Coordinates of C-alpha atoms and ligand atoms in Angstrom, one line a residue:
X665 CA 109.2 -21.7 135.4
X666 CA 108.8 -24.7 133.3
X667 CA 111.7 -27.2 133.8
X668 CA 113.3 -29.5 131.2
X669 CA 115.9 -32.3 132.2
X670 CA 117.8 -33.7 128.6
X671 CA 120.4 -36.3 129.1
X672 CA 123.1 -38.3 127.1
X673 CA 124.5 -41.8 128.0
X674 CA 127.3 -41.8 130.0
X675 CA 130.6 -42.6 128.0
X676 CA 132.9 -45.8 128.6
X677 CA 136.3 -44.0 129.2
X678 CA 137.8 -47.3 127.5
X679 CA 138.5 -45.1 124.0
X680 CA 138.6 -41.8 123.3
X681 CA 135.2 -39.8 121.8
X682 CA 134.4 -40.7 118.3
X683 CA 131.2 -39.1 116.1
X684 CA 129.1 -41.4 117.5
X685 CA 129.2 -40.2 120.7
X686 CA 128.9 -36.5 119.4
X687 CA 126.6 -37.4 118.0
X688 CA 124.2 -38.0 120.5
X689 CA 125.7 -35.5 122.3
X690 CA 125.1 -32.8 119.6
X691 CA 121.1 -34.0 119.7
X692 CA 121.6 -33.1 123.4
X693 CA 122.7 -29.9 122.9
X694 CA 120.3 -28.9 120.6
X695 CA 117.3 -29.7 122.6
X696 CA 118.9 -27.7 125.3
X697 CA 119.8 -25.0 123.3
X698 CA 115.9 -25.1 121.9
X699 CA 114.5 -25.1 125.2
X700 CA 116.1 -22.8 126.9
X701 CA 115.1 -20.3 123.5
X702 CA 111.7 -21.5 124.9
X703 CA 112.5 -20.2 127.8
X704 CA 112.5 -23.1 130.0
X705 CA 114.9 -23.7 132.5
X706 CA 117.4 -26.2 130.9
X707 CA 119.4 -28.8 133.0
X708 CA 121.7 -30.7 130.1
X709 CA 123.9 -34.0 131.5
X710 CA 126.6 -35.5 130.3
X711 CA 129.5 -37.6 131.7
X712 CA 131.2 -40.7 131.7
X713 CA 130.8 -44.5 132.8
X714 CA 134.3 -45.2 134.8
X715 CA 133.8 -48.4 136.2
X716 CA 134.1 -52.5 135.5
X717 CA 137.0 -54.4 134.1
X718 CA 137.2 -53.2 130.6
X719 CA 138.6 -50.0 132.3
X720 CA 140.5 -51.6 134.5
X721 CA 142.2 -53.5 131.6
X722 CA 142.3 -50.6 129.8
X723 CA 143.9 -48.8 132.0
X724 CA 146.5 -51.4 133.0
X725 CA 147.0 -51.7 128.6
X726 CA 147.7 -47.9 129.1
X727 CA 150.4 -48.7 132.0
X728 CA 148.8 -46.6 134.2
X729 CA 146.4 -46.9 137.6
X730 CA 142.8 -46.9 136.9
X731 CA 141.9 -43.7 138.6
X732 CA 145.0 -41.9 136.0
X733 CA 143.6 -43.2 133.2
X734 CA 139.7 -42.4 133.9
X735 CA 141.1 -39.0 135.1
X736 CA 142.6 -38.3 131.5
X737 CA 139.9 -39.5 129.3
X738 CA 137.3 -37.9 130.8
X739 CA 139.8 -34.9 130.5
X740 CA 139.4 -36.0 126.9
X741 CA 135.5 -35.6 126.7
X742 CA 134.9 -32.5 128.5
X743 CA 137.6 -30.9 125.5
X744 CA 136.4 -32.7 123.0
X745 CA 132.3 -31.0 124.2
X746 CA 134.2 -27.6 124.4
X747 CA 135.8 -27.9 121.2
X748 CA 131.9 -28.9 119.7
X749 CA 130.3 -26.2 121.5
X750 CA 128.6 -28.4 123.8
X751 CA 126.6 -27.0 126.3
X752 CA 126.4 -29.0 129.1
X753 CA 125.3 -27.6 132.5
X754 CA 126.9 -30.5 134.8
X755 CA 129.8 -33.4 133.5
X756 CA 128.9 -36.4 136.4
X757 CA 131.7 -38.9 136.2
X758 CA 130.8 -42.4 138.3
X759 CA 134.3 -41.9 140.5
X760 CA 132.8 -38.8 142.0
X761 CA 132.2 -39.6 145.5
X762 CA 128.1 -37.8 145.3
X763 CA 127.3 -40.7 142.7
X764 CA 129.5 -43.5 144.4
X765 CA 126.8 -42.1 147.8
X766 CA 124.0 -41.9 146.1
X767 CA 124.3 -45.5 144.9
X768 CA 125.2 -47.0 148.0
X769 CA 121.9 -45.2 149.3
X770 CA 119.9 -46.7 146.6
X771 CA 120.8 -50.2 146.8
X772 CA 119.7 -49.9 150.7
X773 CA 116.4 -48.7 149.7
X774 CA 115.5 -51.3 147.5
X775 CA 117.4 -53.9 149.5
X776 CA 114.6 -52.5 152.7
X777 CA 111.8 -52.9 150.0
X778 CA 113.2 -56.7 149.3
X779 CA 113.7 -55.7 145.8
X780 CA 117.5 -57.3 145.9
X781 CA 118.1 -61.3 147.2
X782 CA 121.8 -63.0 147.0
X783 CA 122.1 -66.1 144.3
X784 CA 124.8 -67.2 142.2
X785 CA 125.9 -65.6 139.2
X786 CA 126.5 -67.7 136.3
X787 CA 127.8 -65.8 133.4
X788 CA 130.0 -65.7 130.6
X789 CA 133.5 -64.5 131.2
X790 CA 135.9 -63.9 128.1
X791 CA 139.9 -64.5 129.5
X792 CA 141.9 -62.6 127.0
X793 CA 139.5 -59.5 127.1
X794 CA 138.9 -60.1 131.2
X795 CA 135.4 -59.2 131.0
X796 CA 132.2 -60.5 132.1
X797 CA 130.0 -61.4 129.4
X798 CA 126.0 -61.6 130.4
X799 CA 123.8 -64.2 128.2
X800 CA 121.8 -60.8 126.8
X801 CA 125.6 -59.4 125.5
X802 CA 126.8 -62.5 123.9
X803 CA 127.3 -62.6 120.0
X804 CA 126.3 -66.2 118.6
X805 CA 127.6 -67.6 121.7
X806 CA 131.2 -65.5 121.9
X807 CA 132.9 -62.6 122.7
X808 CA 131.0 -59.4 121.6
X809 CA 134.1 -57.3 122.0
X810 CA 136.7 -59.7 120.4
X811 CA 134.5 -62.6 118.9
X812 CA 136.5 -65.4 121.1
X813 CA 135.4 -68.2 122.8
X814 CA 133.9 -67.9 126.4
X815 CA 134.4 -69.6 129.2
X816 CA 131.5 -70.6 131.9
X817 CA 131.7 -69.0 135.6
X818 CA 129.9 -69.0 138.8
X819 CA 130.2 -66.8 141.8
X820 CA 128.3 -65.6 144.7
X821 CA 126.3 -62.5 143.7
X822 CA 123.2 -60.6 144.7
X823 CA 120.1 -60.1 142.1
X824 CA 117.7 -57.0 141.3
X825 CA 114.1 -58.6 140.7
X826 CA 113.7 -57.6 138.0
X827 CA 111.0 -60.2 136.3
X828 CA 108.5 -58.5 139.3
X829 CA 108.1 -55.1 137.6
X830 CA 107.7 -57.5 133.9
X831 CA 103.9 -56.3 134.3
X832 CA 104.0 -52.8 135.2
X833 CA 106.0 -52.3 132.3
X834 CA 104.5 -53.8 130.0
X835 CA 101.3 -51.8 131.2
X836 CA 103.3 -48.6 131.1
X837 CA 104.2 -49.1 127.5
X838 CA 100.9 -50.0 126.9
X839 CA 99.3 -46.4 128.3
X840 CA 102.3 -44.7 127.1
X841 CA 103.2 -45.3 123.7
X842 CA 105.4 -42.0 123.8
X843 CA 107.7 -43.2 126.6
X844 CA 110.4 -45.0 124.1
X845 CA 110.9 -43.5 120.7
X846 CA 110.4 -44.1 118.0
X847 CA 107.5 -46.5 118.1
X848 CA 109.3 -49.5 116.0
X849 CA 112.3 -49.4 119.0
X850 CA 108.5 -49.6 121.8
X851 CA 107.6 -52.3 119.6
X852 CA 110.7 -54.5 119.9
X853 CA 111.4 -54.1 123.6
X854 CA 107.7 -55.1 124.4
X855 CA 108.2 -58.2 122.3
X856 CA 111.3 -58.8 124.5
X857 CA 109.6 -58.3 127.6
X858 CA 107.0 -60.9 126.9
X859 CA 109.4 -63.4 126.9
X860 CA 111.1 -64.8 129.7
X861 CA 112.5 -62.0 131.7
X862 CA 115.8 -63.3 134.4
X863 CA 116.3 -60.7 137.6
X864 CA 119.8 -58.9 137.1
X865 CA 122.8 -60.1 138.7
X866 CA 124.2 -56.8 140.0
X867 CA 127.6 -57.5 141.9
X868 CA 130.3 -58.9 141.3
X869 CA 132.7 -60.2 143.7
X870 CA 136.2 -60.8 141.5
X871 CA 135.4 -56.9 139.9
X872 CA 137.6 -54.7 141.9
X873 CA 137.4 -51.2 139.8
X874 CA 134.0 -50.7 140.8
X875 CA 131.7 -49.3 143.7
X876 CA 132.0 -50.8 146.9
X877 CA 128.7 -52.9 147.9
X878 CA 126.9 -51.9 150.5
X879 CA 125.2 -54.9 151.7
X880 CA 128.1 -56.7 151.4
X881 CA 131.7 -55.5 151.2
X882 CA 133.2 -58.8 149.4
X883 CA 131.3 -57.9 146.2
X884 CA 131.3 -54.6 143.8
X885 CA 128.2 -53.0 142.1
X886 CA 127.7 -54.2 138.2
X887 CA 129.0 -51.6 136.2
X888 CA 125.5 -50.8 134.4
X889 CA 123.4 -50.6 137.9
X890 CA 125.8 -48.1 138.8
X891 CA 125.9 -46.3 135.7
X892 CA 122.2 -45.8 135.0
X893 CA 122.0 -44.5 138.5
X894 CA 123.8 -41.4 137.0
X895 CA 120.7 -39.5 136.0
X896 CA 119.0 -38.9 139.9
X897 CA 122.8 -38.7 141.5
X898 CA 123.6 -35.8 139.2
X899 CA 120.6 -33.8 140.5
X900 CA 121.7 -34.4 144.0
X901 CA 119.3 -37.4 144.4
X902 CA 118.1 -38.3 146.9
X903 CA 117.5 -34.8 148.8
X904 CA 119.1 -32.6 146.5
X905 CA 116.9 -29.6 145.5
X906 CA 117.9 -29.6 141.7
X907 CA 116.2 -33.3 141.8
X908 CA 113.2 -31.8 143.4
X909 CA 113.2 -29.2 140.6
X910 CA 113.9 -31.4 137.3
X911 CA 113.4 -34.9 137.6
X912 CA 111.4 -36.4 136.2
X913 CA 114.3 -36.2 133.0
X914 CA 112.0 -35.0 130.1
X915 CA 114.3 -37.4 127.5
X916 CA 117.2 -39.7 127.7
X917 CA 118.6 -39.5 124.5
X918 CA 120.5 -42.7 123.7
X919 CA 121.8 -45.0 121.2
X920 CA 119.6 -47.8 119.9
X921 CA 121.7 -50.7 121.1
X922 CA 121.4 -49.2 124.8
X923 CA 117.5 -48.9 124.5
X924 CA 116.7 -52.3 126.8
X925 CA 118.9 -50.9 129.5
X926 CA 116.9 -47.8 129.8
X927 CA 113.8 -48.4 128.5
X928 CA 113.6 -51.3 130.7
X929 CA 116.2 -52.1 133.9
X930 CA 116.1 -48.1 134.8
X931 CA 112.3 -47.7 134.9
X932 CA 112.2 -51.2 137.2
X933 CA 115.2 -50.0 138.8
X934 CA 113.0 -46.3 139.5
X935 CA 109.5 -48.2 140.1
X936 CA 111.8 -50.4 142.6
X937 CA 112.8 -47.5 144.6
X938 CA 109.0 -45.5 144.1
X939 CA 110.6 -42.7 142.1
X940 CA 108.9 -41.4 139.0
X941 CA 109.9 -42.8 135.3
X942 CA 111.2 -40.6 133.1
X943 CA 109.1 -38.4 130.5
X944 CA 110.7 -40.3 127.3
X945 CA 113.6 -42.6 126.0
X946 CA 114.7 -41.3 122.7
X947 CA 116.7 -44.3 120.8
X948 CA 118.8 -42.9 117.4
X949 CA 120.7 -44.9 114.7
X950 CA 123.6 -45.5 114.2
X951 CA 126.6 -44.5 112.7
X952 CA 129.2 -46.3 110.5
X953 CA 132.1 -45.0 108.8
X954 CA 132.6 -45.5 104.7
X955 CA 130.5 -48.0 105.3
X956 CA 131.6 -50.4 108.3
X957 CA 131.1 -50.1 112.0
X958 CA 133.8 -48.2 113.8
X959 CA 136.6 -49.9 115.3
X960 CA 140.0 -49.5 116.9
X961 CA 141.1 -52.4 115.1
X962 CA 139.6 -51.3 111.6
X963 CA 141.5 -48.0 112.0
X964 CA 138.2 -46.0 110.7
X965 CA 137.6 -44.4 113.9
X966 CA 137.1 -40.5 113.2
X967 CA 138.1 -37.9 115.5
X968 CA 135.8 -35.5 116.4
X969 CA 137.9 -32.7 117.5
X970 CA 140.4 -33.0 114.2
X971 CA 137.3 -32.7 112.3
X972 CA 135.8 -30.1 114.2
X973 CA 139.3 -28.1 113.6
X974 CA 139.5 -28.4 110.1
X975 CA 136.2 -27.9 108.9
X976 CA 134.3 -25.9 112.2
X977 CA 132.1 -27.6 114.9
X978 CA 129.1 -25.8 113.3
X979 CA 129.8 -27.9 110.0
X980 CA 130.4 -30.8 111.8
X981 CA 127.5 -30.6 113.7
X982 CA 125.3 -29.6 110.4
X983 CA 126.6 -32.8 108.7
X984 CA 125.5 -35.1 111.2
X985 CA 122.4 -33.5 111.9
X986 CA 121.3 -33.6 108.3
X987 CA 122.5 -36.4 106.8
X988 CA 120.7 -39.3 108.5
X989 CA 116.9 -39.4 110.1
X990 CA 117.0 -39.5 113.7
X991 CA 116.0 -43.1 113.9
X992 CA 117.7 -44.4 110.7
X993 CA 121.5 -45.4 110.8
X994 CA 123.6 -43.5 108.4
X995 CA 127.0 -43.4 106.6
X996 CA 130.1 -41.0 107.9
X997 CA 132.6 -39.9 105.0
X998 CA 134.6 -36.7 105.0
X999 CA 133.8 -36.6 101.4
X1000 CA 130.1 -36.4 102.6
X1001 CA 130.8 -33.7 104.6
X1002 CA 132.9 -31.6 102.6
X1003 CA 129.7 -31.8 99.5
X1004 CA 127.4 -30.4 102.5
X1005 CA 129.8 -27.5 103.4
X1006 CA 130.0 -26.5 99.7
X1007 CA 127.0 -27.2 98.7
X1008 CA 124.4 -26.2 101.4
X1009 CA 126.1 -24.1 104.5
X1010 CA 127.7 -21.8 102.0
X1011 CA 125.7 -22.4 98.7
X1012 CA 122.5 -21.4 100.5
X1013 CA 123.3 -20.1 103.4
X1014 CA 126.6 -18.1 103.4
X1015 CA 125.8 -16.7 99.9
X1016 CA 122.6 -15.6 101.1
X1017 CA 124.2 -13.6 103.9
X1018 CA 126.9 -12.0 102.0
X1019 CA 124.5 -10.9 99.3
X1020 CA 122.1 -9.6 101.0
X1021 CA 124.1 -7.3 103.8
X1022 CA 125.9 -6.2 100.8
X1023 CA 122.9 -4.6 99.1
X1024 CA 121.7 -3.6 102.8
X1025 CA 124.9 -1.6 102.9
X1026 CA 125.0 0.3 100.3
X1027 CA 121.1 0.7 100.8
X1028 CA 120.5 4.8 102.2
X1029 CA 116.5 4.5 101.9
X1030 CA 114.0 3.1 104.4
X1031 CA 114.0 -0.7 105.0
X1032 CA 110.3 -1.5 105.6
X1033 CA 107.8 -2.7 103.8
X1034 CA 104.9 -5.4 103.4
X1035 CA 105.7 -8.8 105.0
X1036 CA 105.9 -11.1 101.9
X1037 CA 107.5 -14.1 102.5
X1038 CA 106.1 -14.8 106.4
X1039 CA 103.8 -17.8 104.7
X1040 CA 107.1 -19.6 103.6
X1041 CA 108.1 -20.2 107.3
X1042 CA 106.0 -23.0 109.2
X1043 CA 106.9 -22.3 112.3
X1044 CA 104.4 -25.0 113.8
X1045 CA 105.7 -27.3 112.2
X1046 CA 109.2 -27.0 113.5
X1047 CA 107.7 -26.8 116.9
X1048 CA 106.0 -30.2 116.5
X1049 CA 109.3 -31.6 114.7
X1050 CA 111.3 -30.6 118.2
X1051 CA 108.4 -31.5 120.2
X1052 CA 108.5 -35.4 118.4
X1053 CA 112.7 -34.8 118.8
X1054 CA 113.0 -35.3 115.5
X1055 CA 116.1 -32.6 115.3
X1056 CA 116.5 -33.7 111.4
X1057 CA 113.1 -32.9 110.4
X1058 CA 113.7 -29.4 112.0
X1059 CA 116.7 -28.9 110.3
X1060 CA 114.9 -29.7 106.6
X1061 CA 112.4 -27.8 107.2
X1062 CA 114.3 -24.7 108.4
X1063 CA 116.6 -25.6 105.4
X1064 CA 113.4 -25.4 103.5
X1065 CA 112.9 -21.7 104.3
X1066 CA 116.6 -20.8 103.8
X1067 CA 116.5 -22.0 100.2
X1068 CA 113.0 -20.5 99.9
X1069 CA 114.5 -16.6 100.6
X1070 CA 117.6 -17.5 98.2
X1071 CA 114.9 -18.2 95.3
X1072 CA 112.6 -15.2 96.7
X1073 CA 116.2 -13.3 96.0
X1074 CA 116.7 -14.9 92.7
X1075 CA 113.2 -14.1 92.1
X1076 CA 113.2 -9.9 93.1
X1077 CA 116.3 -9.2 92.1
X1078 CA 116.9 -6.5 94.6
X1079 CA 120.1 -5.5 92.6
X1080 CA 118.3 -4.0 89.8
X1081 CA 115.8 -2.5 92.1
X1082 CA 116.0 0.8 94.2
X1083 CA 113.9 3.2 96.7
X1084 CA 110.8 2.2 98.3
X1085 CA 110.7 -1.6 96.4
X1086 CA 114.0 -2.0 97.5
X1087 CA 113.5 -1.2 100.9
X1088 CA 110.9 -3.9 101.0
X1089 CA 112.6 -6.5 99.4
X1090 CA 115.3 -5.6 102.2
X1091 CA 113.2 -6.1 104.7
X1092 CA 112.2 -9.5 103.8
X1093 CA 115.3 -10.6 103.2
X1094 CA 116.9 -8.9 106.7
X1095 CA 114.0 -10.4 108.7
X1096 CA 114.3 -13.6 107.4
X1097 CA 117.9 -13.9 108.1
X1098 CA 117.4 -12.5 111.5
X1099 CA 114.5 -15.1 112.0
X1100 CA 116.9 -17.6 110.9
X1101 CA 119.8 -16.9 112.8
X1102 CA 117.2 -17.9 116.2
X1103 CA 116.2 -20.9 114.4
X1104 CA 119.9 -22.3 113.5
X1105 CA 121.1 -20.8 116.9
X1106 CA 120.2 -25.0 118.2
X1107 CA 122.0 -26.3 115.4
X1108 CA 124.8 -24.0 114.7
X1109 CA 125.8 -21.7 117.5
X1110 CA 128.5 -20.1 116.0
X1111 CA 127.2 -19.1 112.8
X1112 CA 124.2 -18.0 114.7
X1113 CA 126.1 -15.6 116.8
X1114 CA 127.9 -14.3 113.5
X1115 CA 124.6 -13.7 111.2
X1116 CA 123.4 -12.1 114.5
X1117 CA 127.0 -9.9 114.7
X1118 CA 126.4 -8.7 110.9
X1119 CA 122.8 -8.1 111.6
X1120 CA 123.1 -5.8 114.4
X1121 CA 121.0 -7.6 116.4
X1122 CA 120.9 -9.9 119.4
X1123 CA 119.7 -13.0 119.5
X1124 CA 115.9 -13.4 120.3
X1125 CA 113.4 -15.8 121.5
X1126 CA 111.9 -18.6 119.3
X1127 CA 108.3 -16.2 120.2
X1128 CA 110.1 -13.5 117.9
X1129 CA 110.4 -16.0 115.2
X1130 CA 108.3 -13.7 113.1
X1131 CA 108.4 -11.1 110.4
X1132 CA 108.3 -7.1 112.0
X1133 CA 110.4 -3.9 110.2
X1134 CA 113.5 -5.0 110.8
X1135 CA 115.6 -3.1 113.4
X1136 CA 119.4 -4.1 113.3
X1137 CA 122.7 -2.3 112.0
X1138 CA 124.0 -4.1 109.7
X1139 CA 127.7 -4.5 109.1
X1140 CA 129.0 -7.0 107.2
X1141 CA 131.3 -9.5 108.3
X1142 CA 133.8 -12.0 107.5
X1143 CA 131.9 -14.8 105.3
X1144 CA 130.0 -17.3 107.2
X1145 CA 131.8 -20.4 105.2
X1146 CA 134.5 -20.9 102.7
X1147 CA 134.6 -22.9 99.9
X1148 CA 136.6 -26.1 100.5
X1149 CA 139.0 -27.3 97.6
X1150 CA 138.5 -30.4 96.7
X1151 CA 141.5 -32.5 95.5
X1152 CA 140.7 -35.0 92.5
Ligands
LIG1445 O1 127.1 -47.7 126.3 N1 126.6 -44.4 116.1 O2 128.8 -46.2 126.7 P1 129.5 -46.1 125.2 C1 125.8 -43.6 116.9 N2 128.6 -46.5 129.3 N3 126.0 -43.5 118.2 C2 127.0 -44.1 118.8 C3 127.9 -44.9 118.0 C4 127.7 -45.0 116.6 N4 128.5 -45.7 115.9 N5 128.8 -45.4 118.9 C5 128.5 -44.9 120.1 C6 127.8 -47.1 127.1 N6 127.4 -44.1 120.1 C7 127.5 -47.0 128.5 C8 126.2 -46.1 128.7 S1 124.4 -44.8 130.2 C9 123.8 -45.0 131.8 C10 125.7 -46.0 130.1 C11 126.8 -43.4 121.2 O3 130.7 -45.4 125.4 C12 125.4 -43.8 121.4 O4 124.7 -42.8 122.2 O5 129.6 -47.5 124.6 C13 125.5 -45.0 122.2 O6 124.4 -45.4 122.9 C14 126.6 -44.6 123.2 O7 127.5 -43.7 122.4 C15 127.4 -45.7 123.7 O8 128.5 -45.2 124.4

């Protein structure tokens, strides 16, 4: 059976979930939820990043240990991806003792392939926010978390070479121009890596919250060579037979300002050890709320699962899905999301539903009849769009064909119609709905499941994403949306 291996970053558990991170989580699921309607076998990871001393600091903020605190907000995740209809197969936290092995078992390898040498870190360390700042994070020379000064430091700490895989890579990006997406994001991380590329510092010795050395006990591993690591130790890496089975990962999906980490240190980190890169690295835009970058301070950070409750996960999930290109950053207002609920899930979509399962109904003839609006759905090029990962080009175009069988509605005018006309307007309209209901299943779960529910009919395979006579018994239902009141 063909295999395919999607994952999202792994979470800080420094702040609760906001819609970025469903965000890419919700791109996640839908790839899953597409290729398994493929009928792949899906593995779909998720998780969260627990180490390094913004957790600690964090946690210590909270008053409470750091192993309390990571417990309860990656509690906090794994609701918040219940709540969204998220459908992970495995949640890998870095605390669980399988990762915190499988690291220790990587760092020997390399160490044995003389990948890993011991130096002296010199680094940035910010007192107030007790964090170590590396040269690549700094922000005009300060703090990128609080924007204070810096102050210099130097410790004992062992290095990854990384400036020895600088060619492979670049060769790799060369013969692959696929393997980071989309190609402006390829372009700027090969310009980066023909400059001067410094091996990693990946201990530290005064971090305490983190993964115990290996080589040496004194020191911890750096909280980003233990977190991309994720990825293999979730499949049970090294021996695991789930590793044997899906890695290579067919896609990473990832943030844009993570994109050097993984489109750079985890394939040297991978070619370090001899395991195979990953298929792609799929790098999205960003978010920002009423126009600003979210922030704790700012007060703009929007929660997910309040959101999610007022207005459903499926209209969540629609909203972010549509309103931005994948690779483009976009704007988050409620007011945004409420003109999308209104205006498209039930102006086009839940009107369609109700209208047409009421004439279906009342309807005692034969519904069957010649296939007329089959041409309307390009069902290629929806494949290519998910092929590409471009989840908002799907949604247009399958948008497309819902507001083609409203006008095709509009058009007919089944409700002045009867008998064998009737019938076959019916049929249209039934198939396309049914059709649609696999297509949005990705997207919108829930409202999949009820179109399917008032349909009679269970959901199918994206292979019977075309017109037949259409066999369900339909009963309507309670309406897919409801309008939402807008106050002035
Ligand atoms: O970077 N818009 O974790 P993180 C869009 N632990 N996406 C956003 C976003 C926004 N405004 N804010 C966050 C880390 N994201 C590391 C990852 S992986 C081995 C380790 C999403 O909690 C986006 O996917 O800071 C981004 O890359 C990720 O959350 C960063 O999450």
């Amino acid at each position: 059976m063909e295999t395919f291996y999607v994952t999202t970053p792994i979470y800080y558990v420094t702040a609760k979930p906001h819609i970025g991170h469903a965000y890419t989580t919700i791109i996640a699921d839908i790839l899953a939820r597409w290729n398994r309607l493929l009928g792949k076998d899906v593995f779909f990871l998720t998780g969260t990043d627990e180490h390094g001393t913004k957790i600690e600091k964090a946690a210590k903020e909270a008053g409470k240990t750091p192993k309390e605190f990571v417990d309860e907000v990656a509690n906090t995740y794994i609701e918040t991806w219940k709540a969204l209809n998220i459908s992970f197969d495995k949640f890998i936290r870095t605390t669980d003792k399988e990762h915190e092995k499988a690291v220790s078992e990587f760092i020997t390898r390399i160490w044995d392939n003389k990948d890993i040498y011991k130096g002296i870190y010199e680094g940035w360390y910010c007192v107030p926010d007790e964090t170590f700042i590396t040269e690549m994070e700094l922000n005009d020379g300060k703090c990128p978390e609080c924007g204070r000064d810096v102050q210099k430091v130097k410790e004992d700490a062992y290095f990854f070479a990384l400036s020895r895989y600088k060619d492979d890579l670049l060769r790799i990006f060369e013969e692959d121009q696929d393997f980071i997406k989309p190609p402006s994001r390829l372009k700027e991380i090969v310009n980066r890596l023909k400059g001067d590329i410094k091996d990693l510092d990946i201990t530290r010795k005064s971090v305490t919250w983190g993964i115990p050395f290996e080589l040496d006990k004194e020191q911890t591993v750096y909280v980003w060579f233990d977190a991309l690591l994720n990825y293999i130790s979730a499949l049970g890496w090294p021996n695991g037979g789930k590793f044997i089975e899906f890695w290579p990962a067919d896609v990473h999906m990832v943030g844009k300002e993570i994109t050097w980490f993984h489109a750079v240190i985890w394939p040297a980190m991978l070619l370090a050890a001899g395991i195979d890169l990953p298929k792609t690295i799929v790098s999205h835009g960003w978010w920002t709320v009423e126009g600003k970058k979210m922030s704790k301070s700012i007060g703009n950070v929007v929660d997910t699962v309040e959101l999610a409750r007022k207005y459903s996960a499926d209209a969540l999930r629609y909203f972010l899905i549509k309103e931005k290109p994948i690779w483009e950053d976009g704007d988050f207002s409620e007011s945004g999301l409420v003109s999308r609920i209104n205006g498209e899930l039930l102006a086009d979509l839940g009107n369609l539903v109700a209208r047409t399962l009421t004439l279906a109904e009342k309807f005692k003839g034969k519904i069957e009849g010649e296939e007329e609006i089959a041409d309307n759905l390009d069902m290629s090029r929806i494949k290519e769009l998910f092929e590409v990962y471009d989840v908002n080009g799907a949604l247009n175009e399958i948008w497309t064909f819902v507001r083609s069988v409203n006008k095709y509605i509009n058009d007919t005018e089944p409700w002045r119609l009867g008998g064998a006309r009737l019938g076959a307007v019916l049929n249209n309209a039934l198939e396309a709905l049914r059709i649609i209901s696999i297509l949005l299943y990705p997207f919108l779960p829930e409202t999949s499941e009820s179109m399917q529910n008032q349909l009679g009919v269970k959901l199918g395979s994206i292979n019977e994403c075309k017109f037949v006579t259409f066999d369900g018994k339909v009963k309507r239902g309670k309406n897919l949306f409801e309008k939402i009141e807008v106050k002035q």
